[in-house]
Coordinates of C-alpha atoms (C1' of nucleotides) in Angstrom, one line a residue:
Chain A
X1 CA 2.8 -16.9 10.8
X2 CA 2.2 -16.6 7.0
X3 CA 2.5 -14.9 4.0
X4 CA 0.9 -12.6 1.6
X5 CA -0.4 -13.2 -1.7
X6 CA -1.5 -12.0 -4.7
X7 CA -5.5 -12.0 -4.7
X8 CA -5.6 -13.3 -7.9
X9 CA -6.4 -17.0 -7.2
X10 CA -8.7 -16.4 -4.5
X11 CA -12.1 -14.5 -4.3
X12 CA -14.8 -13.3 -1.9
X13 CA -17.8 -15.6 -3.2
X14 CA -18.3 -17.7 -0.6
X15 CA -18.4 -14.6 1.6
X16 CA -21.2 -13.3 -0.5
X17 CA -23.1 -16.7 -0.8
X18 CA -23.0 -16.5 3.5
X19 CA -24.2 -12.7 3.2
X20 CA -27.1 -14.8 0.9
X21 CA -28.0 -17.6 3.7
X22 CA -29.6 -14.6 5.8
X23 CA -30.1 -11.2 4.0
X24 CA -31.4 -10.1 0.2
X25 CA -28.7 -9.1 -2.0
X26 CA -29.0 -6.7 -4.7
X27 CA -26.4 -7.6 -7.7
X28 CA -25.1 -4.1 -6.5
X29 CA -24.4 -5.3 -3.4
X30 CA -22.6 -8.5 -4.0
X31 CA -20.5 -6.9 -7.3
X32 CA -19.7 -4.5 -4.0
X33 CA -18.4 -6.9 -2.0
X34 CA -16.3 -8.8 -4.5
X35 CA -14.6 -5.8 -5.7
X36 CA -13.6 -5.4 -2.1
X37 CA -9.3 -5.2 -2.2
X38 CA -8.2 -7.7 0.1
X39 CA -5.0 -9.8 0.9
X40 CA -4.7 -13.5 1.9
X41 CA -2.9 -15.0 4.8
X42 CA -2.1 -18.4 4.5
X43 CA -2.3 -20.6 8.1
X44 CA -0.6 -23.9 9.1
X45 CA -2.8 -26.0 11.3
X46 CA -2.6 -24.8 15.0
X47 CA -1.2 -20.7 13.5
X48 CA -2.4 -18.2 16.1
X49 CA -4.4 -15.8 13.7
X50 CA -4.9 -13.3 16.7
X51 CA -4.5 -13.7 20.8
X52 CA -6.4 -11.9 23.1
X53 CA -5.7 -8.5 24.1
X54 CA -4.1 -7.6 20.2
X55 CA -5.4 -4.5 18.2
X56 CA -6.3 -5.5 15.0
X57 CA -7.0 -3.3 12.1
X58 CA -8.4 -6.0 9.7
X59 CA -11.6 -8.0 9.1
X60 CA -10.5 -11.6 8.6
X61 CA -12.9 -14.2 6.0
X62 CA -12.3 -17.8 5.7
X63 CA -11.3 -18.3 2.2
X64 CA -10.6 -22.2 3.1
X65 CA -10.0 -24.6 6.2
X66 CA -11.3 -23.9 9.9
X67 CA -11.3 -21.3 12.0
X68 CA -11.9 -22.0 15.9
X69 CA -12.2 -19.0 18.4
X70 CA -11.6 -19.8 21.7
X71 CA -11.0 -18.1 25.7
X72 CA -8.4 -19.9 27.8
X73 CA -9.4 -20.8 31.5
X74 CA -6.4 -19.8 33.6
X75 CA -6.0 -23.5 34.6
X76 CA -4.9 -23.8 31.7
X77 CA -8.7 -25.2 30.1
X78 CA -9.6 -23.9 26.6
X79 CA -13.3 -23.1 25.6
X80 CA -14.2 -22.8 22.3
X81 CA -16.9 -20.4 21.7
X82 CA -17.3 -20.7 17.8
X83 CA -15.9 -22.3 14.7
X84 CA -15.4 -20.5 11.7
X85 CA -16.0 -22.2 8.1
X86 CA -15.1 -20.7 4.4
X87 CA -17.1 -17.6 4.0
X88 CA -17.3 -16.7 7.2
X89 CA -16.2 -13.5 8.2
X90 CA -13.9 -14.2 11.9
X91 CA -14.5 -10.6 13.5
X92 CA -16.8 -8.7 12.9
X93 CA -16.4 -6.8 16.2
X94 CA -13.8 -5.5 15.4
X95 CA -15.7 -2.9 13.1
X96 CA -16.9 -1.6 16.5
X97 CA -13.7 -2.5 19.3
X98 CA -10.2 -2.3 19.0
X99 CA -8.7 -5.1 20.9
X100 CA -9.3 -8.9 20.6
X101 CA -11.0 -10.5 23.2
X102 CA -10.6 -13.4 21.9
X103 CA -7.9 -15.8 20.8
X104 CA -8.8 -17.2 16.9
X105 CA -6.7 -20.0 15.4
X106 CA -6.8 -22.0 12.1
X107 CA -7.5 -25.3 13.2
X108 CA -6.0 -27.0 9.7
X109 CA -4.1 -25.3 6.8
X110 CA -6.3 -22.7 6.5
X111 CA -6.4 -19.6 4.1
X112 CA -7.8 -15.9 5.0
X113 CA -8.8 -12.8 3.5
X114 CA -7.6 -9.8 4.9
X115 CA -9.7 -6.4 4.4
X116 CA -8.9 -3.3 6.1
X117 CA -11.2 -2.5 8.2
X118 CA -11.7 1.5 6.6
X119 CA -12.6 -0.6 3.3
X120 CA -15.4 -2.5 4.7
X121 CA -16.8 0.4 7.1
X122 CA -16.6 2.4 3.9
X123 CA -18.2 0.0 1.8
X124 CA -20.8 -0.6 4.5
X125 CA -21.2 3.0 4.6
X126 CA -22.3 3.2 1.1
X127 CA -23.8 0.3 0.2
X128 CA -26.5 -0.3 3.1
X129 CA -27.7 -3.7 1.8
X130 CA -23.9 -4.7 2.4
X131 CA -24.0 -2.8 6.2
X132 CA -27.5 -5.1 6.8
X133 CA -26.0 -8.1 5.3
X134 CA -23.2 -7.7 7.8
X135 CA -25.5 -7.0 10.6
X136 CA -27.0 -9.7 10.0
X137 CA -24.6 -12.4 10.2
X138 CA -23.2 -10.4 13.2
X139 CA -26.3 -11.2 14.9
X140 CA -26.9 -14.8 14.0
X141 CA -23.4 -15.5 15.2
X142 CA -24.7 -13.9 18.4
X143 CA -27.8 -16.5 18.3
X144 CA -25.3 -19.3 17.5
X145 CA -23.5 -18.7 20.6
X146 CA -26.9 -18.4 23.0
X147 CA -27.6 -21.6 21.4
X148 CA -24.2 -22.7 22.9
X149 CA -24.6 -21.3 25.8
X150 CA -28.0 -24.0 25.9
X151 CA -26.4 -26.7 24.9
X152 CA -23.9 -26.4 27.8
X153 CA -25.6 -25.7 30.3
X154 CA -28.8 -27.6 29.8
X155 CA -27.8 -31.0 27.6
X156 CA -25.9 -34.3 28.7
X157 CA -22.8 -35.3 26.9
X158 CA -24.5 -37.0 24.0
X159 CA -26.3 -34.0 23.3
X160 CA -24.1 -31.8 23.6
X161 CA -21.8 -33.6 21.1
X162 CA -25.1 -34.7 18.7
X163 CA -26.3 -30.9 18.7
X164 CA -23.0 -29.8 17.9
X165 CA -22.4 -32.5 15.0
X166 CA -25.7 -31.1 13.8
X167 CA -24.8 -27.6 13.1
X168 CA -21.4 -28.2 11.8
X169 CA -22.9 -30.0 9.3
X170 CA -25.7 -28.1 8.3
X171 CA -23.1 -25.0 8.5
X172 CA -20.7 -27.1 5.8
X173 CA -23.9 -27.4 3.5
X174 CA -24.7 -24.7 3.4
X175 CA -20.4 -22.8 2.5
X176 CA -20.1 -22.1 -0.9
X177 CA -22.5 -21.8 -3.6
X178 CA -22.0 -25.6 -5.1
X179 CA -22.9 -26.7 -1.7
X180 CA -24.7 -29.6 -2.6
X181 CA -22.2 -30.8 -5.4
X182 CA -19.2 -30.1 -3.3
X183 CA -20.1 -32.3 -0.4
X184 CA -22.4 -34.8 -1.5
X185 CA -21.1 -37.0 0.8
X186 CA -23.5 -36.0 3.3
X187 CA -23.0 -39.2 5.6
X188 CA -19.4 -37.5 6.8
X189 CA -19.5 -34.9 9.2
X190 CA -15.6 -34.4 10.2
X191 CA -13.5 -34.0 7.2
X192 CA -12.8 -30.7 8.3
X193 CA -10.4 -31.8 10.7
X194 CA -12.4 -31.2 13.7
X195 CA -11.4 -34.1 16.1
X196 CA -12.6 -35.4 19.5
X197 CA -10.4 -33.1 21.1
X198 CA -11.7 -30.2 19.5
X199 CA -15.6 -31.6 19.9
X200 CA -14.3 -31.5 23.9
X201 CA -13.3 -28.5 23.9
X202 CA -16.4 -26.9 22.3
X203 CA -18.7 -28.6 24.3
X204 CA -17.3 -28.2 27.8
X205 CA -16.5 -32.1 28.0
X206 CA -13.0 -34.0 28.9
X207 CA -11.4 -35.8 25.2
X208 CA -11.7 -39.2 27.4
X209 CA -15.5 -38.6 27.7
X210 CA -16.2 -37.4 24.3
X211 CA -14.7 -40.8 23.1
X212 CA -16.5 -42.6 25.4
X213 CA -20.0 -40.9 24.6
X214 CA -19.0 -41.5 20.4
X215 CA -18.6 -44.9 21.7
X216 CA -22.0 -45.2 23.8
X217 CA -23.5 -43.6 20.3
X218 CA -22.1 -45.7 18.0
X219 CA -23.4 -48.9 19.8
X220 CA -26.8 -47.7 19.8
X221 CA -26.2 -46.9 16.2
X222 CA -26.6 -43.4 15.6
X223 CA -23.0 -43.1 14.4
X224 CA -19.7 -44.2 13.3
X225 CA -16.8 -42.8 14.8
X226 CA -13.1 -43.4 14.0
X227 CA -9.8 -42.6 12.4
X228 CA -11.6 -41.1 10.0
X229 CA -13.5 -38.8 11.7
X230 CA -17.8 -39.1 12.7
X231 CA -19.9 -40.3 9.7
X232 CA -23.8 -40.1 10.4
X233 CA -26.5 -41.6 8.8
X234 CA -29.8 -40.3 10.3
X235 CA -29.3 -36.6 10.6
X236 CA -33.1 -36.4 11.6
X237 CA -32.4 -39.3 14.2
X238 CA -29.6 -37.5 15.9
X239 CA -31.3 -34.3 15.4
X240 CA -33.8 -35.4 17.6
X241 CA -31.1 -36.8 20.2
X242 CA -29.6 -33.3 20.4
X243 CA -33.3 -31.4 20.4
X244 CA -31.0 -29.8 17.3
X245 CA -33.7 -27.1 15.9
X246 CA -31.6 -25.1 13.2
X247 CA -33.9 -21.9 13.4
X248 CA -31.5 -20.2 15.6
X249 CA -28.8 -20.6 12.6
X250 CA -31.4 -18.4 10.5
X251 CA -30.8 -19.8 7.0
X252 CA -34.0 -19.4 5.4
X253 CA -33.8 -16.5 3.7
Chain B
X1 CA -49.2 -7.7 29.4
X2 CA -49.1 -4.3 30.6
X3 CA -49.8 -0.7 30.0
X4 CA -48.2 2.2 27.7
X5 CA -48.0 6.0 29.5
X6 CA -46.9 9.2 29.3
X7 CA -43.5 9.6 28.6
X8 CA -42.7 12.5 30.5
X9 CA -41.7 11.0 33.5
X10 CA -38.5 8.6 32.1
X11 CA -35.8 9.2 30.6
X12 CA -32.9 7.6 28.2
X13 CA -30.5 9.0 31.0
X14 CA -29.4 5.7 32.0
X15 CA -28.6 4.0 27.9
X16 CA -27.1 7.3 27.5
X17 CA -24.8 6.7 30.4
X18 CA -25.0 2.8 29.5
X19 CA -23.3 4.1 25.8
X20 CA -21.1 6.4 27.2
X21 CA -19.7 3.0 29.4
X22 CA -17.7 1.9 26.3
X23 CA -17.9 4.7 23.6
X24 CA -17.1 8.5 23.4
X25 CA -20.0 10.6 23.0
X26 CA -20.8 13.8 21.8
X27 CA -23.1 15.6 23.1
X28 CA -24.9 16.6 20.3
X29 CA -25.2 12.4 19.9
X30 CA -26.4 12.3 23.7
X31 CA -28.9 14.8 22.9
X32 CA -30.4 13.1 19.8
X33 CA -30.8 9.7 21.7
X34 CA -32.2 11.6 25.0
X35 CA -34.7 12.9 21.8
X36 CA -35.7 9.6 20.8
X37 CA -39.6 9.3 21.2
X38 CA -40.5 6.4 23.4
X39 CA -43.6 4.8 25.2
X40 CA -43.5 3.1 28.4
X41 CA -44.1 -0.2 28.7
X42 CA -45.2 -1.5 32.8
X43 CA -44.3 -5.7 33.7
X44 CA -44.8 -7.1 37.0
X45 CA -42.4 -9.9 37.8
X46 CA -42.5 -13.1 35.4
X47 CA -44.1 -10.7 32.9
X48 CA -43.4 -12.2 29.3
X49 CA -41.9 -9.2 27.0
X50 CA -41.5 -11.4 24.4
X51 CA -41.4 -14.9 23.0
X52 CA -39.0 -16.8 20.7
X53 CA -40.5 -16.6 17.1
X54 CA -42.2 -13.2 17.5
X55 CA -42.5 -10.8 15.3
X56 CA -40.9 -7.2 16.8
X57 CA -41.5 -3.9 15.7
X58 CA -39.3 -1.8 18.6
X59 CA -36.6 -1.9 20.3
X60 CA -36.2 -1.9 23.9
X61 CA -34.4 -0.5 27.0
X62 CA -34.6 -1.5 30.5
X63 CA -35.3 1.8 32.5
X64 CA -35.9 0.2 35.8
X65 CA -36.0 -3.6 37.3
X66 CA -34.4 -6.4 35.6
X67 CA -34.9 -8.6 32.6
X68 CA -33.6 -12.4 31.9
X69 CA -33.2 -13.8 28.0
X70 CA -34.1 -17.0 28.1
X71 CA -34.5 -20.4 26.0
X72 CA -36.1 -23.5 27.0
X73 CA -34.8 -26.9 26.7
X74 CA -37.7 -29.5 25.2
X75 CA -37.1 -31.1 29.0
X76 CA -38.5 -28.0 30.5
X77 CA -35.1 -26.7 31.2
X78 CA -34.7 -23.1 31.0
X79 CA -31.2 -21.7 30.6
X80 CA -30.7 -17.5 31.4
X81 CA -28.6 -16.8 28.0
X82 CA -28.2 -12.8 29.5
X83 CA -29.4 -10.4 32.6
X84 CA -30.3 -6.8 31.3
X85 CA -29.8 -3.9 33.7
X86 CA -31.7 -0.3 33.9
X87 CA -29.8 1.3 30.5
X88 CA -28.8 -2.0 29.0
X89 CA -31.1 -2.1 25.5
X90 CA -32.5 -5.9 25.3
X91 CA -32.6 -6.8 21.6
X92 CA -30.6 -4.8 18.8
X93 CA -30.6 -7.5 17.3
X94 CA -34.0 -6.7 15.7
X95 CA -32.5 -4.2 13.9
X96 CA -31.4 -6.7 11.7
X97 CA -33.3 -9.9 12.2
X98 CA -37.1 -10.0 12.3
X99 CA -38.2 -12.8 14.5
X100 CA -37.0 -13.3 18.1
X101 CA -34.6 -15.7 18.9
X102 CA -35.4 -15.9 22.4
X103 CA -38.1 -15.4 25.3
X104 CA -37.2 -12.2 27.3
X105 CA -38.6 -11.6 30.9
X106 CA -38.9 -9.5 33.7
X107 CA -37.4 -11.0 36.7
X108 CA -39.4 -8.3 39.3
X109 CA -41.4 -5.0 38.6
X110 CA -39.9 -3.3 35.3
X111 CA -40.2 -0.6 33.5
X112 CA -39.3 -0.5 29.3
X113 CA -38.8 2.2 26.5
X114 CA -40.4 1.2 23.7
X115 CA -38.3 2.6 20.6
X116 CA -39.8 2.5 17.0
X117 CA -37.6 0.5 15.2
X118 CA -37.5 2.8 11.9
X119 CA -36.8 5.7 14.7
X120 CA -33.7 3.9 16.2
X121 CA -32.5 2.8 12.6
X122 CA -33.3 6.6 11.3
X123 CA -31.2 8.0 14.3
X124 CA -27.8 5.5 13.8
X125 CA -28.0 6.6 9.7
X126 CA -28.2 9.9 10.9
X127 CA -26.0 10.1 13.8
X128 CA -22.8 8.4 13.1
X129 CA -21.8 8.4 16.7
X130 CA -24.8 6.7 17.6
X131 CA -24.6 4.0 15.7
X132 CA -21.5 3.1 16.7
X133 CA -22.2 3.3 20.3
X134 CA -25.4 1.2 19.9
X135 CA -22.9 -1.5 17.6
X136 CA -20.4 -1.4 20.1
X137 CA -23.2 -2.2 23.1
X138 CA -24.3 -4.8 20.5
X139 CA -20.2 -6.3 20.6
X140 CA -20.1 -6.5 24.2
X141 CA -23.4 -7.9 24.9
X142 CA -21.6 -10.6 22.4
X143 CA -18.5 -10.5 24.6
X144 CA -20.3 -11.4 27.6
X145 CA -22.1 -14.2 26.4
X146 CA -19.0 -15.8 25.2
X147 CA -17.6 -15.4 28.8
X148 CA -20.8 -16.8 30.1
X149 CA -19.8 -19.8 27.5
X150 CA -16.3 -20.0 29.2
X151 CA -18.3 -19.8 32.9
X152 CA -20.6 -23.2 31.4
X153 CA -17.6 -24.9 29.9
X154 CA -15.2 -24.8 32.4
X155 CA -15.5 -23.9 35.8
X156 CA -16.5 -25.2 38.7
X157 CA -20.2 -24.5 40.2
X158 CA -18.6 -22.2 42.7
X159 CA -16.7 -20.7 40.1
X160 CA -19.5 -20.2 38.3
X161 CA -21.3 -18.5 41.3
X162 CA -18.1 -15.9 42.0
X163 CA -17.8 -15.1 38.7
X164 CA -21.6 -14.6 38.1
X165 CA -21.9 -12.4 41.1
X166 CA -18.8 -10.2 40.5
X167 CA -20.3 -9.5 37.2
X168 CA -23.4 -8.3 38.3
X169 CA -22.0 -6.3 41.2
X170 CA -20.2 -4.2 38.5
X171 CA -22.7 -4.3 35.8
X172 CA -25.0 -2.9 38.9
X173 CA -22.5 -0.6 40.0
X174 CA -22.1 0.7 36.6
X175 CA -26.1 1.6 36.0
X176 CA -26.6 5.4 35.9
X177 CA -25.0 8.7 36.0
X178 CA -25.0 8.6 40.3
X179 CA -23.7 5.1 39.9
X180 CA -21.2 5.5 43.1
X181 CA -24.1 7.1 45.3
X182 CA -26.8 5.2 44.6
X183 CA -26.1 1.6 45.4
X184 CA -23.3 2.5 47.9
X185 CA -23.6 -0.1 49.6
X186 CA -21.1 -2.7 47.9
X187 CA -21.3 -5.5 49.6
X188 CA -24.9 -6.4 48.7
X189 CA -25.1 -8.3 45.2
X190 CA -28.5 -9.1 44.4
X191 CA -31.3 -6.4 46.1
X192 CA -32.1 -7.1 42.2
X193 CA -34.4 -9.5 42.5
X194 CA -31.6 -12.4 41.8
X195 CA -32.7 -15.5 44.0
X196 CA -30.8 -18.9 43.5
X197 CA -33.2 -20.0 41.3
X198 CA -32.2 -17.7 38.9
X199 CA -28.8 -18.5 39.6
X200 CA -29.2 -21.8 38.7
X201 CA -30.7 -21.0 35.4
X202 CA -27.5 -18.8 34.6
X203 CA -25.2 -20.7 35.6
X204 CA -26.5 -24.6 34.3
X205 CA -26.9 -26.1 37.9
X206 CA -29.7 -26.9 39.7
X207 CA -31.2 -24.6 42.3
X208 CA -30.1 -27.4 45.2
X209 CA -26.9 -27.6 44.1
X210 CA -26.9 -23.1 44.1
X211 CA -28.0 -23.1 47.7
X212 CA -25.4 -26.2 48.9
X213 CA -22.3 -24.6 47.2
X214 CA -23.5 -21.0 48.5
X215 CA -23.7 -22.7 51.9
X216 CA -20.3 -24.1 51.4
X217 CA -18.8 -20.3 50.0
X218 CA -20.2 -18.9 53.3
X219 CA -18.5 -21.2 55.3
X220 CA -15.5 -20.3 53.8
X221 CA -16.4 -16.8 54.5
X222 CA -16.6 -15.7 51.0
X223 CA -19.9 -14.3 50.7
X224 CA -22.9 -14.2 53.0
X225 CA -26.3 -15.7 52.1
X226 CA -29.8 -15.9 52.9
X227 CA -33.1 -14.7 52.3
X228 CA -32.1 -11.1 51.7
X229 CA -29.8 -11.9 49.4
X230 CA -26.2 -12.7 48.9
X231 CA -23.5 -10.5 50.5
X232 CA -20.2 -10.3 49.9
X233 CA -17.7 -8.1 51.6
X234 CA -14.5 -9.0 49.3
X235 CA -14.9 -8.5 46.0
X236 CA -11.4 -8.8 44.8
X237 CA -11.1 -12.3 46.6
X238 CA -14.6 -13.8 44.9
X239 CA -13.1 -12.9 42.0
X240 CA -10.0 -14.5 41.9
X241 CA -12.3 -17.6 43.0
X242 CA -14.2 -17.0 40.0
X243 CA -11.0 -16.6 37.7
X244 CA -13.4 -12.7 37.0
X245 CA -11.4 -10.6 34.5
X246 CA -13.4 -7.7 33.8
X247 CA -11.7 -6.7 30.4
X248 CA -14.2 -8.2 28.8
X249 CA -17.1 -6.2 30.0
X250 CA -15.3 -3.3 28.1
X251 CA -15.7 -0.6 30.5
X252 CA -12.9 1.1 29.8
X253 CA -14.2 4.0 27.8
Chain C
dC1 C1' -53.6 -17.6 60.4
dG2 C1' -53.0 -19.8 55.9
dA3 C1' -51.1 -19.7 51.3
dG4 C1' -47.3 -18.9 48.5
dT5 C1' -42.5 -18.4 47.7
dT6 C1' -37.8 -19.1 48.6
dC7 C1' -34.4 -21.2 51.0
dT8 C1' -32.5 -25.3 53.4
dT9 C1' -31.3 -30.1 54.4
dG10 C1' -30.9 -35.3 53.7
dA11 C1' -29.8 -39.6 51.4
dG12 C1' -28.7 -42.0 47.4
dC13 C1' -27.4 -42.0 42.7
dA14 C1' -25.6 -40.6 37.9
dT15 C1' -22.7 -38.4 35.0
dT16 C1' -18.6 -36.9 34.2
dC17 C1' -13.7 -36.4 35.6
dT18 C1' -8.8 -37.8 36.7
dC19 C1' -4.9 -40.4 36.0
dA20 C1' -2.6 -43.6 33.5
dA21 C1' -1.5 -46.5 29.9
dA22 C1' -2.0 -48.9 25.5
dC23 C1' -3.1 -48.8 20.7
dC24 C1' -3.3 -47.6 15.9
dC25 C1' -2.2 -45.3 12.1
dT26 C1' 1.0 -42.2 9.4
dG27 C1' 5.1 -40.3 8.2
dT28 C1' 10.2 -40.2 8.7
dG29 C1' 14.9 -41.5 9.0
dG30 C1' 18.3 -45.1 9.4
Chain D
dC1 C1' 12.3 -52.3 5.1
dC2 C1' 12.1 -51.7 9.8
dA3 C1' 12.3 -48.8 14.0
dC4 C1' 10.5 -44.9 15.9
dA5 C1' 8.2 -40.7 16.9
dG6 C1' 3.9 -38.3 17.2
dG7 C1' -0.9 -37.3 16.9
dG8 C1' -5.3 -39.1 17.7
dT9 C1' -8.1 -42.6 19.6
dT10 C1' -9.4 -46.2 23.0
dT11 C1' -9.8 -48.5 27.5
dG12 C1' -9.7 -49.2 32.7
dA13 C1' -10.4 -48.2 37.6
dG14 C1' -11.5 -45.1 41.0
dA15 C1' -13.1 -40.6 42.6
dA16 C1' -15.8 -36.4 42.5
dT17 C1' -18.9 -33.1 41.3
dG18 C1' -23.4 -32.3 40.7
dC19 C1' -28.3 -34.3 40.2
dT20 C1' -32.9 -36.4 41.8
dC21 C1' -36.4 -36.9 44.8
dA22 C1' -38.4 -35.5 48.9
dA23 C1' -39.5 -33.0 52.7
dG24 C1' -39.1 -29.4 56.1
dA25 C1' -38.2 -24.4 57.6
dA26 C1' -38.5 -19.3 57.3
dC27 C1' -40.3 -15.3 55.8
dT28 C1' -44.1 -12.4 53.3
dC29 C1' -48.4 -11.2 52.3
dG30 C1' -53.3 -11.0 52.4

DNA sequence: CGAGTTCTTGAGCATTCTCAAACCCTGTGG
DNA sequence: CCACAGGGTTTGAGAATGCTCAAGAACTCG
């Protein structure tokens, strides 16, 4: 597993600026939600952050690194069902159900705050702008996954793989509040350690496929994909490869 | 569209009993939401309830028929994100977010409560029960589309099927306080209005490829199919086809 | 009886999968 | 400094699952 830490170092901010992407927040609200006590979990690449079926009695937030959540077919297939970037809060349902039902693991060296769940329901409690901003990225993730549920069962493979390149980069854009400073790089989509096994496995496609597709794509131009992960040039271009509308990620205002 | 009534004749027996599914409720909680003022809304089949980017002012509950949440591929390909049964409330999420996500439709003759949003909001602040029941209905309904996710991803188009169908049967089976008497007879899956075009839009095939592979299931004996609808006289044996673990329909109290 | 809807069937094709192996880079230990 | 191990990527050949187009059959309703 991991270890606790001091909180010093570390802080909620990114949480807040997410809270930001869909809801108001008074300065109330936000002081509110930094002042939240948390601890922080510290994750190796691959660390099993919770497996299906556990109670947990914390709400988990991505201070740094990835966060994939995934259901395992019993043929031994994995489906990822979401990714997780800083500022995210991991579980949400958990405020509302007791046991997992899913299975969430860091996908790189990944650090997490831990709040206790009576904190937050507390804090929600009295602050309702925080209970609303909560709500509301409850629900989006909800929308996010509908979208997913589109883009596998409707799209080919290029799609599939273009739509989801799409959204993880307009998520990473949009973490943190120097978002445009901190990745200006905007041609790279994949420094976050998501690989073509991981773009597989989200989008309901073998690895040996996904290369090929990457391959098919990178011929006709759209991108460049190697060692070094997926760089795109024309985010419109393969926007409109992926029919990649970012309305159901609800980040205007 | 259709036409508001009188509410004396329905009831909120069936979200009642719906909430009661995966929370504990008081009864002084049952009584308040059985209080909530509603109007009734009337759809004939294909009847549009509402459309993605619409603005929506109430929440609402299926008391009778059935309703699909869709969204349409720029192809013309329509993928079913979610089926909503007699109790099952079709869009909390507008307690949060203003602007539909998604189209929502009646799939046969249906009848809806039409809750004020402020009235539903007033109720959870007041009612702490309540609210948690409705958030909890919100989880699961999040649950289940991550399933459906796993269903897309990686199985099989019979898998699919089995696992569509047992779903259903016990989503059906569960509508209702007389749930055992009313639909006693198991073995039929879809009096619902479910044909295999529907299906097909659930489950990311194509309505020819539904029929074939229900053709094949019946020759295995699995289920029985036709124009009355699709029968199935072992349950526990479609769902082991279908890899179906009900856990995460939370039923379970 | 005719129109509409849903189900059924056929033939050919495309996308995606499976199995299997090679390759490339990076980091590690002799 | 080189051999080697390991993760990720790349490629090939053959097979399968599911799709497209197209038409016919069965039941329902007016």
């Amino acid at each position: 597993m991991a270890l606790a830490m001091t909180t010093s170092t570390y802080s909620l901010d990114d949480l807040v600026h997410r809270m930001r992407l869909h809801s108001q927040l008074c300065d109330l609200d936000a002081a509110a939600v930094l002042g939240l006590p948390f601890a922080v979990l510290a994750h190796d690449q691959f660390g099993a952050i919770m497996t299906e079926g556990d109670a947990v009695d914390f709400c988990f937030v991505v201070l740094s690194g990835m966060v994939e959540r995934s259901r395992l077919g019993l043929d031994g297939g994995k489906q990822i069902m979401a990714f997780y970037v800083p500022g995210d809060p991991l579980n949400l349902d958990h405020l509302f159900i007791d046991r997992a039902d899913d299975d969430l693991c860091a996908m790189r060296e990944t650090r997490l705050a831990l709040i206790a769940r009576a904190d937050l329901r507390q804090l929600m409690a009295d602050q309702h702008g925080v209970a609303q901003a909560a709500m509301r990225i409850f629900a989006v993730d909800a929308s996010i996954s509908r979208e997913w549920l589109v883009n596998l069962g409707q799209r080919t493979a290029e799609q599939r793989i273009a739509h989801l390149l799409c959204e993880l980069q307009l998520r990473g854009e949009n973490v943190g509040a120097d978002s445009a400073g901190a990745r200006s790089d905007r041609a790279y989509a994949t420094p976050w350690g998501v690989n073509q096994v991981n773009i597989a496995e989200a989008t309901g496609l073998t690895p040996v496929h996904v290369n090929r597709t990457l391959k098919a794509m990178e011929a006709r131009g759209l991108l460049r994909s190697g060692r070094n992960g997926i760089a795109v040039d024309d985010w419109p271009r393969l926007g409109r490869v992926g029919e990649f509308d970012s309305r159901y990620l609800h980040l205007g205002a």
